[in-house]
């Protein structure tokens, strides 16, 4: 089975055809196709490594744009009884890999 290592959003992902992955938000509309830089392609017996990337691109389709679960944090200052709560929800795209 053919697999690849792609790079997007400052992170690397190991993918195969028809995989669904969650990546950092991309400024591309839902339903459109996107191509990723490929760092490595492996096929059972043969391995191609890019220096830094390969000419081949991995292609995927954006399925949805969503937000992750809320992460809550607290800033606290001792001796003054001062505390501030905050939350953050990171946006991400879910992508289905079409072909390698």
Coordinates of C-alpha atoms in Angstrom, one line a residue:
X1 CA 0.0 0.0 0.0
X2 CA 1.3 3.4 -1.0
X3 CA 1.8 6.0 1.8
X4 CA 3.3 9.5 2.0
X5 CA 4.4 12.1 4.4
X6 CA 3.0 15.5 3.7
X7 CA 3.7 18.9 5.3
X8 CA 1.0 21.5 6.0
X9 CA 0.5 24.1 8.7
X10 CA 4.0 23.5 10.1
X11 CA 3.2 19.9 10.9
X12 CA 3.9 16.6 9.1
X13 CA 1.3 13.9 8.5
X14 CA 1.6 10.2 7.4
X15 CA -1.3 9.6 4.9
X16 CA -2.6 6.9 2.6
X17 CA -5.3 7.1 -0.1
X18 CA -8.8 7.6 1.3
X19 CA -7.5 8.7 4.7
X20 CA -9.3 11.5 6.5
X21 CA -7.1 13.9 8.5
X22 CA -7.6 17.1 10.5
X23 CA -5.1 19.9 9.6
X24 CA -4.7 23.5 10.6
X25 CA -7.2 25.9 9.0
X26 CA -6.6 26.5 5.3
X27 CA -8.1 29.5 3.4
X28 CA -9.8 27.3 0.8
X29 CA -13.5 26.7 0.4
X30 CA -15.2 23.4 1.4
X31 CA -15.4 21.0 -1.6
X32 CA -12.3 22.3 -3.4
X33 CA -9.2 20.3 -4.1
X34 CA -5.9 21.1 -2.5
X35 CA -2.3 19.8 -3.2
X36 CA 0.2 19.3 -0.4
X37 CA 4.0 19.3 -0.5
X38 CA 5.3 15.7 -0.3
X39 CA 8.4 14.9 1.9
X40 CA 8.4 11.1 1.4
X41 CA 6.6 8.4 -0.6
X42 CA 6.9 4.7 0.3
X43 CA 5.5 1.8 -1.7
X44 CA 6.1 -1.6 -0.1
X45 CA 9.6 -2.0 -1.5
X46 CA 10.6 1.4 -2.9
X47 CA 11.1 4.7 -0.9
X48 CA 11.5 8.2 -2.3
X49 CA 12.8 10.9 -0.1
X50 CA 12.6 14.6 -1.0
X51 CA 15.4 17.0 -0.5
X52 CA 13.4 19.0 0.8
X53 CA 10.3 18.0 -1.2
X54 CA 9.4 15.7 -4.1
X55 CA 7.9 16.9 -7.4
X56 CA 4.9 14.6 -6.8
X57 CA 2.0 16.2 -4.9
X58 CA -0.6 14.6 -2.7
X59 CA -4.1 15.6 -3.6
X60 CA -7.0 15.9 -1.2
X61 CA -10.5 17.4 -1.0
X62 CA -11.7 19.6 1.9
X63 CA -14.7 18.0 3.6
X64 CA -15.5 20.5 6.3
X65 CA -14.3 23.5 8.4
X66 CA -14.9 23.1 12.1
X67 CA -13.6 24.1 15.5
X68 CA -12.0 21.8 18.1
X69 CA -13.2 21.4 21.7
X70 CA -12.7 24.4 23.9
X71 CA -9.4 24.6 25.9
X72 CA -9.7 26.6 29.1
X73 CA -6.9 28.5 30.8
X74 CA -6.5 30.7 33.8
X75 CA -4.1 33.5 34.5
X76 CA -3.5 34.0 38.3
X77 CA -1.6 36.7 40.1
X78 CA -0.7 35.8 43.7
X79 CA -1.3 38.1 46.7
X80 CA -3.8 40.3 44.8
X81 CA -6.7 37.8 44.4
X82 CA -6.6 38.5 40.7
X83 CA -7.6 35.7 38.3
X84 CA -8.7 35.7 34.7
X85 CA -10.3 32.8 32.8
X86 CA -10.1 32.4 29.1
X87 CA -11.0 29.8 26.5
X88 CA -9.8 29.0 23.0
X89 CA -11.2 26.9 20.1
X90 CA -8.8 26.2 17.3
X91 CA -10.2 26.0 13.7
X92 CA -9.3 23.0 11.5
X93 CA -10.1 21.5 8.2
X94 CA -11.0 17.9 7.7
X95 CA -9.5 16.6 4.5
X96 CA -9.9 13.3 2.5
X97 CA -6.8 12.2 0.6
X98 CA -7.8 11.4 -3.0
X99 CA -4.5 10.3 -4.5
X100 CA -0.8 10.0 -3.8

